[in-house]
PDB file of C-alpha atoms and ligand atoms in Angstrom:
ATOM      1  CA  MET A   1      16.993  11.759   2.155  1.00  0.00           C
ATOM      2  CA  ILE A   2      14.496  12.129  -0.464  1.00  0.00           C
ATOM      3  CA  GLU A   3      16.914  12.621  -3.047  1.00  0.00           C
ATOM      4  CA  LYS A   4      18.847   9.627  -1.944  1.00  0.00           C
ATOM      5  CA  ILE A   5      15.577   7.636  -2.186  1.00  0.00           C
ATOM      6  CA  ARG A   6      14.670   8.907  -5.652  1.00  0.00           C
ATOM      7  CA  GLU A   7      18.089   7.970  -6.869  1.00  0.00           C
ATOM      8  CA  GLU A   8      17.767   4.456  -5.517  1.00  0.00           C
ATOM      9  CA  LEU A   9      14.309   3.726  -6.900  1.00  0.00           C
ATOM     10  CA  LYS A  10      15.543   5.118 -10.241  1.00  0.00           C
ATOM     11  CA  SER A  11      18.143   2.401 -10.408  1.00  0.00           C
ATOM     12  CA  LYS A  12      15.726  -0.376  -8.891  1.00  0.00           C
ATOM     13  CA  LEU A  13      12.639   0.238 -10.897  1.00  0.00           C
ATOM     14  CA  SER A  14      11.178   0.496 -14.401  1.00  0.00           C
ATOM     15  CA  GLU A  15      10.469   3.954 -15.589  1.00  0.00           C
ATOM     16  CA  LYS A  16       6.677   2.846 -15.253  1.00  0.00           C
ATOM     17  CA  ARG A  17       6.856   1.847 -11.799  1.00  0.00           C
ATOM     18  CA  PHE A  18       8.952   4.802 -10.669  1.00  0.00           C
ATOM     19  CA  ALA A  19       6.076   7.042 -11.898  1.00  0.00           C
ATOM     20  CA  HIS A  20       3.699   5.064 -10.063  1.00  0.00           C
ATOM     21  CA  THR A  21       5.728   5.533  -6.884  1.00  0.00           C
ATOM     22  CA  VAL A  22       6.029   9.097  -7.432  1.00  0.00           C
ATOM     23  CA  GLY A  23       2.133   9.171  -8.238  1.00  0.00           C
ATOM     24  CA  VAL A  24       1.441   7.335  -4.839  1.00  0.00           C
ATOM     25  CA  ALA A  25       3.839   9.692  -2.867  1.00  0.00           C
ATOM     26  CA  GLU A  26       2.009  12.880  -4.200  1.00  0.00           C
ATOM     27  CA  THR A  27      -1.519  11.393  -3.712  1.00  0.00           C
ATOM     28  CA  ALA A  28      -0.521  10.441  -0.365  1.00  0.00           C
ATOM     29  CA  VAL A  29       0.561  13.854   0.685  1.00  0.00           C
ATOM     30  CA  LYS A  30      -2.923  15.339  -0.662  1.00  0.00           C
ATOM     31  CA  LEU A  31      -4.674  12.587   1.720  1.00  0.00           C
ATOM     32  CA  ALA A  32      -2.405  13.743   4.662  1.00  0.00           C
ATOM     33  CA  GLU A  33      -3.241  17.155   4.213  1.00  0.00           C
ATOM     34  CA  ALA A  34      -6.924  16.332   4.041  1.00  0.00           C
ATOM     35  CA  PHE A  35      -6.963  14.064   7.174  1.00  0.00           C
ATOM     36  CA  GLY A  36      -4.163  15.635   9.412  1.00  0.00           C
ATOM     37  CA  GLY A  37      -1.493  13.125   8.783  1.00  0.00           C
ATOM     38  CA  ASP A  38       2.379  13.406   8.453  1.00  0.00           C
ATOM     39  CA  THR A  39       3.015  14.692   4.683  1.00  0.00           C
ATOM     40  CA  LYS A  40       6.752  13.820   4.998  1.00  0.00           C
ATOM     41  CA  LYS A  41       6.220  10.362   6.251  1.00  0.00           C
ATOM     42  CA  VAL A  42       3.609   9.463   3.718  1.00  0.00           C
ATOM     43  CA  TYR A  43       5.609  10.906   1.171  1.00  0.00           C
ATOM     44  CA  ILE A  44       8.627   8.579   1.818  1.00  0.00           C
ATOM     45  CA  ALA A  45       6.283   5.661   2.476  1.00  0.00           C
ATOM     46  CA  GLY A  46       4.667   6.248  -0.948  1.00  0.00           C
ATOM     47  CA  LEU A  47       8.009   6.449  -2.802  1.00  0.00           C
ATOM     48  CA  LEU A  48       9.246   3.458  -1.119  1.00  0.00           C
ATOM     49  CA  HIS A  49       6.272   1.139  -1.016  1.00  0.00           C
ATOM     50  CA  ASP A  50       7.081  -0.902  -4.148  1.00  0.00           C
ATOM     51  CA  MET A  51      10.685  -0.766  -3.913  1.00  0.00           C
ATOM     52  CA  ALA A  52      10.813  -4.564  -3.737  1.00  0.00           C
ATOM     53  CA  LYS A  53       8.349  -5.140  -6.497  1.00  0.00           C
ATOM     54  CA  GLU A  54      10.745  -6.017  -9.475  1.00  0.00           C
ATOM     55  CA  LEU A  55      12.975  -8.608  -7.266  1.00  0.00           C
ATOM     56  CA  THR A  56      12.615 -12.241  -7.769  1.00  0.00           C
ATOM     57  CA  LEU A  57      10.481 -14.495  -5.487  1.00  0.00           C
ATOM     58  CA  GLU A  58      13.778 -15.712  -4.116  1.00  0.00           C
ATOM     59  CA  GLU A  59      15.147 -12.458  -3.232  1.00  0.00           C
ATOM     60  CA  MET A  60      11.999 -11.484  -1.606  1.00  0.00           C
ATOM     61  CA  ASN A  61      12.180 -14.697   0.520  1.00  0.00           C
ATOM     62  CA  ASN A  62      15.854 -14.035   1.494  1.00  0.00           C
ATOM     63  CA  LEU A  63      15.155 -10.376   2.596  1.00  0.00           C
ATOM     64  CA  THR A  64      12.130 -11.388   4.618  1.00  0.00           C
ATOM     65  CA  GLN A  65      13.698 -14.750   6.217  1.00  0.00           C
ATOM     66  CA  ASP A  66      13.477 -13.411   9.709  1.00  0.00           C
ATOM     67  CA  VAL A  67      10.014 -12.277   9.450  1.00  0.00           C
ATOM     68  CA  GLU A  68       7.008 -14.719  10.360  1.00  0.00           C
ATOM     69  CA  ILE A  69       5.202 -15.140   6.888  1.00  0.00           C
ATOM     70  CA  ASP A  70       3.103 -18.070   6.104  1.00  0.00           C
ATOM     71  CA  SER A  71       4.070 -20.363   3.278  1.00  0.00           C
ATOM     72  CA  TYR A  72       1.250 -19.228   0.875  1.00  0.00           C
ATOM     73  CA  MET A  73       2.658 -15.486   0.974  1.00  0.00           C
ATOM     74  CA  ARG A  74       6.078 -17.031   0.481  1.00  0.00           C
ATOM     75  CA  THR A  75       5.192 -18.352  -3.093  1.00  0.00           C
ATOM     76  CA  SER A  76       3.349 -14.906  -4.461  1.00  0.00           C
ATOM     77  CA  LYS A  77       5.437 -11.938  -5.509  1.00  0.00           C
ATOM     78  CA  ALA A  78       2.067 -10.076  -5.628  1.00  0.00           C
ATOM     79  CA  LEU A  79       1.566 -10.649  -2.003  1.00  0.00           C
ATOM     80  CA  LEU A  80       5.293 -10.879  -0.846  1.00  0.00           C
ATOM     81  CA  HIS A  81       6.658  -7.601  -2.264  1.00  0.00           C
ATOM     82  CA  GLY A  82       5.320  -5.733   0.643  1.00  0.00           C
ATOM     83  CA  ALA A  83       6.861  -7.344   3.206  1.00  0.00           C
ATOM     84  CA  ALA A  84      10.040  -7.593   1.334  1.00  0.00           C
ATOM     85  CA  GLY A  85      10.115  -3.772   0.463  1.00  0.00           C
ATOM     86  CA  ALA A  86       9.411  -2.992   4.269  1.00  0.00           C
ATOM     87  CA  VAL A  87      12.556  -4.996   5.249  1.00  0.00           C
ATOM     88  CA  LEU A  88      14.789  -3.466   2.352  1.00  0.00           C
ATOM     89  CA  ALA A  89      13.475   0.126   3.150  1.00  0.00           C
ATOM     90  CA  LYS A  90      14.554  -0.421   6.780  1.00  0.00           C
ATOM     91  CA  GLN A  91      17.773  -1.910   5.868  1.00  0.00           C
ATOM     92  CA  THR A  92      18.561   0.787   3.272  1.00  0.00           C
ATOM     93  CA  PHE A  93      16.993   3.975   4.760  1.00  0.00           C
ATOM     94  CA  ASP A  94      16.113   3.039   8.205  1.00  0.00           C
ATOM     95  CA  VAL A  95      12.691   3.929   7.968  1.00  0.00           C
ATOM     96  CA  ASP A  96      10.507   4.066  11.494  1.00  0.00           C
ATOM     97  CA  ASP A  97       7.984   1.634  12.333  1.00  0.00           C
ATOM     98  CA  GLU A  98       5.121   3.567  10.953  1.00  0.00           C
ATOM     99  CA  ILE A  99       6.709   3.582   7.461  1.00  0.00           C
ATOM    100  CA  TYR A 100       7.783  -0.072   7.808  1.00  0.00           C
ATOM    101  CA  ASN A 101       3.998  -0.916   8.577  1.00  0.00           C
ATOM    102  CA  ALA A 102       2.689   1.040   5.667  1.00  0.00           C
ATOM    103  CA  ILE A 103       4.756  -0.792   3.176  1.00  0.00           C
ATOM    104  CA  PHE A 104       4.450  -4.036   4.761  1.00  0.00           C
ATOM    105  CA  TYR A 105       0.651  -3.929   4.562  1.00  0.00           C
ATOM    106  CA  HIS A 106       0.015  -2.007   1.558  1.00  0.00           C
ATOM    107  CA  THR A 107      -1.266  -4.783  -0.647  1.00  0.00           C
ATOM    108  CA  THR A 108      -3.506  -6.617   1.957  1.00  0.00           C
ATOM    109  CA  GLY A 109      -4.294  -3.833   4.378  1.00  0.00           C
ATOM    110  CA  ARG A 110      -4.732  -5.440   7.984  1.00  0.00           C
ATOM    111  CA  GLU A 111      -7.095  -4.863  11.014  1.00  0.00           C
ATOM    112  CA  ASN A 112      -6.635  -1.544  12.711  1.00  0.00           C
ATOM    113  CA  MET A 113      -4.860   0.289  10.186  1.00  0.00           C
ATOM    114  CA  THR A 114      -3.059   3.717  11.274  1.00  0.00           C
ATOM    115  CA  LEU A 115      -3.614   6.714   9.318  1.00  0.00           C
ATOM    116  CA  THR A 116      -0.530   6.263   7.493  1.00  0.00           C
ATOM    117  CA  GLU A 117      -1.315   2.719   6.599  1.00  0.00           C
ATOM    118  CA  LYS A 118      -4.787   3.893   5.271  1.00  0.00           C
ATOM    119  CA  ILE A 119      -3.335   6.617   3.324  1.00  0.00           C
ATOM    120  CA  ILE A 120      -0.706   4.595   1.306  1.00  0.00           C
ATOM    121  CA  PHE A 121      -3.521   1.775   0.871  1.00  0.00           C
ATOM    122  CA  VAL A 122      -5.593   4.182  -0.812  1.00  0.00           C
ATOM    123  CA  SER A 123      -3.006   6.160  -2.595  1.00  0.00           C
ATOM    124  CA  ASP A 124      -1.532   2.949  -4.270  1.00  0.00           C
ATOM    125  CA  MET A 125      -4.987   2.626  -5.994  1.00  0.00           C
ATOM    126  CA  ALA A 126      -5.947   6.087  -6.711  1.00  0.00           C
ATOM    127  CA  GLU A 127      -2.624   7.539  -7.959  1.00  0.00           C
ATOM    128  CA  PRO A 128      -3.059   9.321 -11.427  1.00  0.00           C
ATOM    129  CA  SER A 129      -1.378   6.750 -13.684  1.00  0.00           C
ATOM    130  CA  ARG A 130      -3.676   4.043 -12.585  1.00  0.00           C
ATOM    131  CA  ASN A 131      -6.573   3.412 -14.769  1.00  0.00           C
ATOM    132  CA  PHE A 132      -9.453   0.838 -14.058  1.00  0.00           C
ATOM    133  CA  LYS A 133     -13.231   0.592 -13.817  1.00  0.00           C
ATOM    134  CA  GLY A 134     -14.369   2.281 -10.760  1.00  0.00           C
ATOM    135  CA  ILE A 135     -11.518   4.292  -9.965  1.00  0.00           C
ATOM    136  CA  GLU A 136     -13.429   7.784 -10.606  1.00  0.00           C
ATOM    137  CA  LYS A 137     -15.440   7.010  -7.613  1.00  0.00           C
ATOM    138  CA  LEU A 138     -12.348   6.257  -5.573  1.00  0.00           C
ATOM    139  CA  ARG A 139     -10.687   9.610  -6.529  1.00  0.00           C
ATOM    140  CA  GLU A 140     -14.181  11.508  -5.843  1.00  0.00           C
ATOM    141  CA  ILE A 141     -14.640  10.125  -2.345  1.00  0.00           C
ATOM    142  CA  MET A 142     -11.246   9.861  -1.030  1.00  0.00           C
ATOM    143  CA  LEU A 143     -10.603  13.263   0.033  1.00  0.00           C
ATOM    144  CA  SER A 144     -13.735  13.546   2.102  1.00  0.00           C
ATOM    145  CA  ASP A 145     -14.090   9.967   3.700  1.00  0.00           C
ATOM    146  CA  LEU A 146     -10.812   7.971   3.991  1.00  0.00           C
ATOM    147  CA  ASP A 147     -12.465   5.093   5.498  1.00  0.00           C
ATOM    148  CA  ASP A 148     -15.068   5.003   2.670  1.00  0.00           C
ATOM    149  CA  ALA A 149     -11.967   5.078   0.398  1.00  0.00           C
ATOM    150  CA  VAL A 150     -10.486   2.302   2.042  1.00  0.00           C
ATOM    151  CA  ILE A 151     -13.253  -0.006   1.817  1.00  0.00           C
ATOM    152  CA  THR A 152     -13.694   1.022  -1.949  1.00  0.00           C
ATOM    153  CA  ALA A 153     -10.041   0.227  -2.609  1.00  0.00           C
ATOM    154  CA  ALA A 154     -10.540  -3.140  -0.947  1.00  0.00           C
ATOM    155  CA  ASP A 155     -13.730  -3.908  -2.898  1.00  0.00           C
ATOM    156  CA  LEU A 156     -11.997  -3.125  -6.107  1.00  0.00           C
ATOM    157  CA  THR A 157      -9.151  -5.629  -5.218  1.00  0.00           C
ATOM    158  CA  LEU A 158     -11.575  -8.121  -4.112  1.00  0.00           C
ATOM    159  CA  SER A 159     -13.541  -7.874  -7.446  1.00  0.00           C
ATOM    160  CA  TYR A 160     -10.533  -8.091  -9.498  1.00  0.00           C
ATOM    161  CA  LEU A 161      -9.430 -11.154  -7.793  1.00  0.00           C
ATOM    162  CA  ILE A 162     -12.742 -12.790  -8.127  1.00  0.00           C
ATOM    163  CA  GLU A 163     -13.043 -11.685 -11.754  1.00  0.00           C
ATOM    164  CA  ASN A 164      -9.672 -13.322 -12.580  1.00  0.00           C
ATOM    165  CA  ARG A 165     -10.326 -16.341 -10.480  1.00  0.00           C
ATOM    166  CA  LYS A 166      -7.369 -15.606  -8.356  1.00  0.00           C
ATOM    167  CA  ASN A 167      -6.744 -16.901  -4.826  1.00  0.00           C
ATOM    168  CA  ILE A 168      -7.902 -14.459  -2.018  1.00  0.00           C
ATOM    169  CA  TYR A 169      -5.448 -14.041   0.742  1.00  0.00           C
ATOM    170  CA  PRO A 170      -7.175 -14.131   3.961  1.00  0.00           C
ATOM    171  CA  LEU A 171      -5.871 -10.911   5.504  1.00  0.00           C
ATOM    172  CA  THR A 172      -7.336  -9.307   2.427  1.00  0.00           C
ATOM    173  CA  VAL A 173     -10.910 -10.291   3.455  1.00  0.00           C
ATOM    174  CA  ILE A 174     -10.078  -9.588   7.208  1.00  0.00           C
ATOM    175  CA  SER A 175      -8.784  -6.168   6.682  1.00  0.00           C
ATOM    176  CA  ARG A 176     -12.228  -5.328   4.645  1.00  0.00           C
ATOM    177  CA  ASN A 177     -14.478  -6.695   7.122  1.00  0.00           C
ATOM    178  CA  TYR A 178     -12.687  -4.857  10.027  1.00  0.00           C
ATOM    179  CA  ILE A 179     -12.683  -1.371   8.291  1.00  0.00           C
ATOM    180  CA  ILE A 180     -16.507  -1.752   7.579  1.00  0.00           C
ATOM    181  CA  LYS A 181     -17.065  -2.628  11.237  1.00  0.00           C
ATOM    182  CA  GLU A 182     -14.847   0.267  12.173  1.00  0.00           C
ATOM    183  CA  LYS A 183     -16.691   2.804  10.107  1.00  0.00           C
ATOM    184  CA  ASN A 184     -20.006   1.684  11.241  1.00  0.00           C
ATOM    185  CA  SER A 185     -18.935   1.914  14.855  1.00  0.00           C
ATOM    186  CA  GLY A 186     -18.477   5.676  14.395  1.00  0.00           C
ATOM    187  CA  ASN A 187     -14.633   5.711  14.845  1.00  0.00           C
ATOM    188  CA  SER A 188     -13.794   6.693  11.269  1.00  0.00           C
ATOM    189  CA  ILE A 189     -11.364   9.330  10.184  1.00  0.00           C
ATOM    190  CA  GLU A 190     -13.080  12.441   9.165  1.00  0.00           C
ATOM    191  CA  SER A 191     -11.608  15.351   6.926  1.00  0.00           C
ATOM    192  CA  VAL A 192     -10.027  18.188   8.804  1.00  0.00           C
ATOM    193  CA  VAL A 193     -10.828  20.373   5.818  1.00  0.00           C
ATOM    194  CA  LYS A 194     -13.720  22.186   6.192  1.00  0.00           C
TER     195      LYS A 194
HETATM  196  O1  DGI B 201       2.103  -3.317  -6.260  1.00  0.00           O
HETATM  197  P1  DGI B 201       0.985  -2.721  -7.072  1.00  0.00           P
HETATM  198  O2  DGI B 201       0.659  -3.355  -8.591  1.00  0.00           O
HETATM  199  O3  DGI B 201       1.206  -1.194  -7.126  1.00  0.00           O
HETATM  200  O4  DGI B 201      -0.199  -3.042  -6.194  1.00  0.00           O
HETATM  201  P2  DGI B 201      -0.559  -3.839  -4.976  1.00  0.00           P
HETATM  202  O5  DGI B 201       0.569  -4.122  -4.091  1.00  0.00           O
HETATM  203  O6  DGI B 201      -1.666  -3.198  -4.276  1.00  0.00           O
HETATM  204  O7  DGI B 201      -0.873  -5.417  -5.460  1.00  0.00           O
HETATM  205  C1  DGI B 201      -0.197  -6.081  -6.299  1.00  0.00           C
HETATM  206  C2  DGI B 201      -1.098  -7.179  -6.618  1.00  0.00           C
HETATM  207  O8  DGI B 201      -1.505  -8.027  -5.695  1.00  0.00           O
HETATM  208  C3  DGI B 201      -2.189  -6.807  -7.571  1.00  0.00           C
HETATM  209  O9  DGI B 201      -2.216  -7.621  -8.732  1.00  0.00           O
HETATM  210  C4  DGI B 201      -3.600  -7.405  -6.653  1.00  0.00           C
HETATM  211  C5  DGI B 201      -2.815  -8.534  -6.063  1.00  0.00           C
HETATM  212  N1  DGI B 201      -3.563  -8.747  -4.856  1.00  0.00           N
HETATM  213  C6  DGI B 201      -3.908  -8.225  -3.803  1.00  0.00           C
HETATM  214  N2  DGI B 201      -4.502  -8.949  -2.761  1.00  0.00           N
HETATM  215  C7  DGI B 201      -4.546 -10.200  -3.067  1.00  0.00           C
HETATM  216  C8  DGI B 201      -3.506 -10.099  -4.254  1.00  0.00           C
HETATM  217  N3  DGI B 201      -3.386 -11.400  -5.030  1.00  0.00           N
HETATM  218  C9  DGI B 201      -3.862 -12.402  -4.340  1.00  0.00           C
HETATM  219  N4  DGI B 201      -3.506 -13.726  -5.056  1.00  0.00           N
HETATM  220  N5  DGI B 201      -4.622 -12.800  -3.331  1.00  0.00           N
HETATM  221  C10 DGI B 201      -4.822 -11.449  -2.535  1.00  0.00           C
HETATM  222  O10 DGI B 201      -5.558 -11.417  -1.539  1.00  0.00           O
HETATM  223 FE1   FE B 202       2.550  -3.139  -4.465  1.00  0.00          FE
HETATM  224 FE1   FE B 203       1.865   0.289  -5.783  1.00  0.00          FE
END
Protein backbone atom coordinates (compact mmCIF):
# COMPACT_ATOMS: atom_id res chain seq x y z
CA MET A 1 0.00 0.00 0.00
CA ILE A 2 2.70 2.52 1.03
CA GLU A 3 4.82 1.76 -2.06
CA LYS A 4 1.79 2.14 -4.34
CA ILE A 5 0.97 5.46 -2.71
CA ARG A 6 4.52 6.74 -3.10
CA GLU A 7 4.55 5.80 -6.80
CA GLU A 8 1.20 7.51 -7.40
CA LEU A 9 2.32 10.68 -5.61
CA LYS A 10 5.61 10.83 -7.46
CA SER A 11 3.69 10.92 -10.72
CA LYS A 12 1.15 13.48 -9.48
CA LEU A 13 3.26 15.97 -7.53
CA SER A 14 6.27 18.19 -8.09
CA GLU A 15 9.49 17.12 -6.40
CA LYS A 16 9.11 19.88 -3.81
CA ARG A 17 5.57 18.90 -2.89
CA PHE A 18 6.48 15.24 -2.79
CA ALA A 19 9.25 16.06 -0.28
CA HIS A 20 6.70 18.09 1.74
CA THR A 21 4.27 15.16 1.90
CA VAL A 22 6.99 12.75 3.06
CA GLY A 23 7.98 15.35 5.69
CA VAL A 24 4.37 15.58 6.87
CA ALA A 25 4.05 11.78 7.04
CA GLU A 26 7.26 11.41 9.06
CA THR A 27 6.40 14.27 11.42
CA ALA A 28 2.94 12.74 11.89
CA VAL A 29 4.47 9.41 12.95
CA LYS A 30 6.54 11.19 15.63
CA LEU A 31 3.40 12.89 16.93
CA ALA A 32 1.42 9.63 16.86
CA GLU A 33 4.17 7.98 18.91
CA ALA A 34 4.08 10.84 21.43
CA PHE A 35 0.29 10.93 21.79
CA GLY A 36 -0.75 7.32 21.33
CA GLY A 37 -2.05 7.68 17.77
CA ASP A 38 -2.13 5.13 14.95
CA THR A 39 1.29 5.52 13.30
CA LYS A 40 0.38 3.64 10.11
CA LYS A 41 -2.80 5.63 9.63
CA VAL A 42 -1.19 9.04 10.12
CA TYR A 43 1.69 8.07 7.83
CA ILE A 44 -0.79 7.31 5.03
CA ALA A 45 -2.85 10.44 5.73
CA GLY A 46 0.33 12.53 5.74
CA LEU A 47 1.46 11.14 2.41
CA LEU A 48 -1.95 11.68 0.81
CA HIS A 49 -3.05 14.99 2.37
CA ASP A 50 -1.99 17.17 -0.61
CA MET A 51 -2.55 14.61 -3.37
CA ALA A 52 -5.01 16.93 -5.15
CA LYS A 53 -2.96 20.08 -4.64
CA GLU A 54 -1.66 20.31 -8.21
CA LEU A 55 -4.98 19.69 -9.95
CA THR A 56 -6.90 22.51 -11.63
CA LEU A 57 -9.82 24.15 -9.84
CA GLU A 58 -12.13 22.49 -12.34
CA GLU A 59 -10.71 19.04 -11.58
CA MET A 60 -11.11 19.69 -7.85
CA ASN A 61 -14.72 20.71 -8.37
CA ASN A 62 -15.44 17.66 -10.50
CA LEU A 63 -14.01 15.31 -7.88
CA THR A 64 -16.12 16.87 -5.13
CA GLN A 65 -19.36 17.24 -7.09
CA ASP A 66 -21.25 14.90 -4.74
CA VAL A 67 -19.94 16.56 -1.58
CA GLU A 68 -21.74 19.49 0.02
CA ILE A 69 -19.32 22.40 -0.24
CA ASP A 70 -20.18 26.11 -0.22
CA SER A 71 -19.67 28.33 -3.24
CA TYR A 72 -16.80 30.23 -1.66
CA MET A 73 -14.69 27.15 -1.08
CA ARG A 74 -15.45 26.08 -4.65
CA THR A 75 -13.61 29.16 -5.99
CA SER A 76 -10.39 28.59 -4.03
CA LYS A 77 -7.76 25.95 -4.78
CA ALA A 78 -6.09 26.78 -1.44
CA LEU A 79 -9.28 25.70 0.34
CA LEU A 80 -10.73 23.07 -2.01
CA HIS A 81 -7.64 20.84 -2.40
CA GLY A 82 -8.32 19.24 0.99
CA ALA A 83 -11.81 18.05 0.08
CA ALA A 84 -10.69 17.04 -3.42
CA GLY A 85 -7.72 15.13 -1.98
CA ALA A 86 -9.96 13.27 0.45
CA VAL A 87 -12.29 12.14 -2.35
CA LEU A 88 -9.36 11.20 -4.59
CA ALA A 89 -7.64 9.24 -1.80
CA LYS A 90 -10.86 7.33 -1.18
CA GLN A 91 -11.32 6.62 -4.90
CA THR A 92 -7.72 5.57 -5.47
CA PHE A 93 -6.77 3.80 -2.21
CA ASP A 94 -10.09 3.22 -0.44
CA VAL A 95 -8.90 5.05 2.69
CA ASP A 96 -11.07 4.84 5.82
CA ASP A 97 -13.14 7.71 7.25
CA GLU A 98 -10.46 8.76 9.72
CA ILE A 99 -7.91 9.29 6.94
CA TYR A 100 -10.58 10.83 4.68
CA ASN A 101 -11.45 13.43 7.32
CA ALA A 102 -7.82 14.18 8.19
CA ILE A 103 -7.22 14.98 4.50
CA PHE A 104 -10.53 16.81 4.07
CA TYR A 105 -9.97 19.21 6.98
CA HIS A 106 -6.18 19.57 6.92
CA THR A 107 -6.25 23.20 5.73
CA THR A 108 -9.05 24.67 7.85
CA GLY A 109 -9.35 22.30 10.79
CA ARG A 110 -12.85 21.91 12.23
CA GLU A 111 -14.65 21.62 15.54
CA ASN A 112 -13.96 18.52 17.61
CA MET A 113 -11.05 17.19 15.57
CA THR A 114 -9.90 13.61 16.16
CA LEU A 115 -6.35 12.81 17.23
CA THR A 116 -5.48 11.85 13.64
CA GLU A 117 -6.92 15.13 12.31
CA LYS A 118 -4.95 17.19 14.83
CA ILE A 119 -1.75 15.32 14.03
CA ILE A 120 -2.06 15.98 10.28
CA PHE A 121 -3.09 19.61 10.85
CA VAL A 122 0.03 20.26 12.95
CA SER A 123 2.44 18.13 10.87
CA ASP A 124 1.44 20.02 7.72
CA MET A 125 2.75 23.24 9.29
CA ALA A 126 5.72 21.86 11.19
CA GLU A 127 7.38 19.40 8.79
CA PRO A 128 11.13 19.99 8.26
CA SER A 129 11.02 21.62 4.82
CA ARG A 130 8.66 24.40 5.98
CA ASN A 131 10.24 27.61 7.08
CA PHE A 132 8.51 30.70 8.38
CA LYS A 133 8.40 33.07 11.31
CA GLY A 134 7.28 31.34 14.48
CA ILE A 135 7.83 27.77 13.31
CA GLU A 136 10.48 27.02 15.97
CA LYS A 137 7.95 27.56 18.71
CA LEU A 138 5.56 25.15 17.01
CA ARG A 139 8.26 22.47 16.66
CA GLU A 140 9.25 22.96 20.31
CA ILE A 141 5.82 22.53 21.82
CA MET A 142 4.24 19.98 19.49
CA LEU A 143 5.70 16.87 21.12
CA SER A 144 4.55 17.85 24.61
CA ASP A 145 1.20 19.61 24.04
CA LEU A 146 -0.68 18.76 20.87
CA ASP A 147 -3.62 21.08 21.48
CA ASP A 148 -1.30 24.00 22.11
CA ALA A 149 0.36 23.11 18.80
CA VAL A 150 -3.01 23.07 17.00
CA ILE A 151 -3.76 26.56 18.36
CA THR A 152 -0.30 27.80 17.41
CA ALA A 153 -0.66 26.38 13.88
CA ALA A 154 -4.08 28.02 13.53
CA ASP A 155 -2.62 31.32 14.78
CA LEU A 156 0.19 31.14 12.22
CA THR A 157 -2.32 30.58 9.41
CA LEU A 158 -4.55 33.44 10.57
CA SER A 159 -1.58 35.81 10.95
CA TYR A 160 -0.50 34.95 7.41
CA LEU A 161 -4.01 35.57 6.07
CA ILE A 162 -4.30 38.92 7.85
CA GLU A 163 -0.82 40.09 6.85
CA ASN A 164 -1.59 39.28 3.23
CA ARG A 165 -5.15 40.65 3.31
CA LYS A 166 -6.62 37.32 2.32
CA ASN A 167 -10.19 36.25 2.88
CA ILE A 168 -10.59 34.25 6.10
CA TYR A 169 -12.82 31.23 5.63
CA PRO A 170 -15.23 31.00 8.60
CA LEU A 171 -14.32 27.38 9.44
CA THR A 172 -10.70 28.47 9.95
CA VAL A 173 -11.89 30.78 12.74
CA ILE A 174 -14.47 28.34 14.11
CA SER A 175 -11.92 25.56 14.50
CA ARG A 176 -9.46 27.82 16.33
CA ASN A 177 -12.14 29.05 18.72
CA TYR A 178 -13.26 25.49 19.39
CA ILE A 179 -9.80 24.11 20.18
CA ILE A 180 -9.12 26.97 22.59
CA LYS A 181 -12.37 26.21 24.40
CA GLU A 182 -11.57 22.49 24.38
CA LYS A 183 -8.11 23.07 25.82
CA ASN A 184 -9.42 25.37 28.55
CA SER A 185 -12.07 22.85 29.55
CA GLY A 186 -9.33 20.36 30.42
CA ASN A 187 -10.16 17.81 27.73
CA SER A 188 -6.89 18.28 25.94
CA ILE A 189 -4.70 15.44 24.73
CA GLU A 190 -1.62 14.84 26.84
CA SER A 191 1.62 13.23 25.82
CA VAL A 192 1.91 9.55 26.68
CA VAL A 193 5.70 9.89 26.82
CA LYS A 194 6.84 10.60 30.36
O1 LIG B 1 -1.33 22.74 1.08
P1 LIG B 1 -0.25 23.33 1.94
O2 LIG B 1 0.45 24.48 1.28
O3 LIG B 1 0.72 22.31 2.43
O4 LIG B 1 -0.93 23.95 3.26
P2 LIG B 1 -2.46 24.14 3.67
O5 LIG B 1 -3.31 23.12 3.02
O6 LIG B 1 -2.52 24.22 5.15
O7 LIG B 1 -2.83 25.58 3.15
C1 LIG B 1 -2.95 25.93 1.83
C2 LIG B 1 -3.17 27.41 1.72
O8 LIG B 1 -4.46 27.73 2.20
C3 LIG B 1 -2.20 28.28 2.52
O9 LIG B 1 -1.62 29.22 1.63
C4 LIG B 1 -3.04 29.01 3.52
C5 LIG B 1 -4.40 28.96 2.88
N1 LIG B 1 -5.52 29.07 3.84
C6 LIG B 1 -5.69 28.44 5.02
N2 LIG B 1 -6.83 28.86 5.62
C7 LIG B 1 -7.39 29.77 4.78
C8 LIG B 1 -6.57 29.89 3.62
N3 LIG B 1 -6.84 30.72 2.60
C9 LIG B 1 -7.95 31.48 2.69
N4 LIG B 1 -8.24 32.32 1.71
N5 LIG B 1 -8.79 31.42 3.78
C10 LIG B 1 -8.56 30.60 4.84
O10 LIG B 1 -9.33 30.58 5.81
FE1 LIG C 1 -2.68 21.37 1.85
FE1 LIG D 1 0.47 20.30 2.93
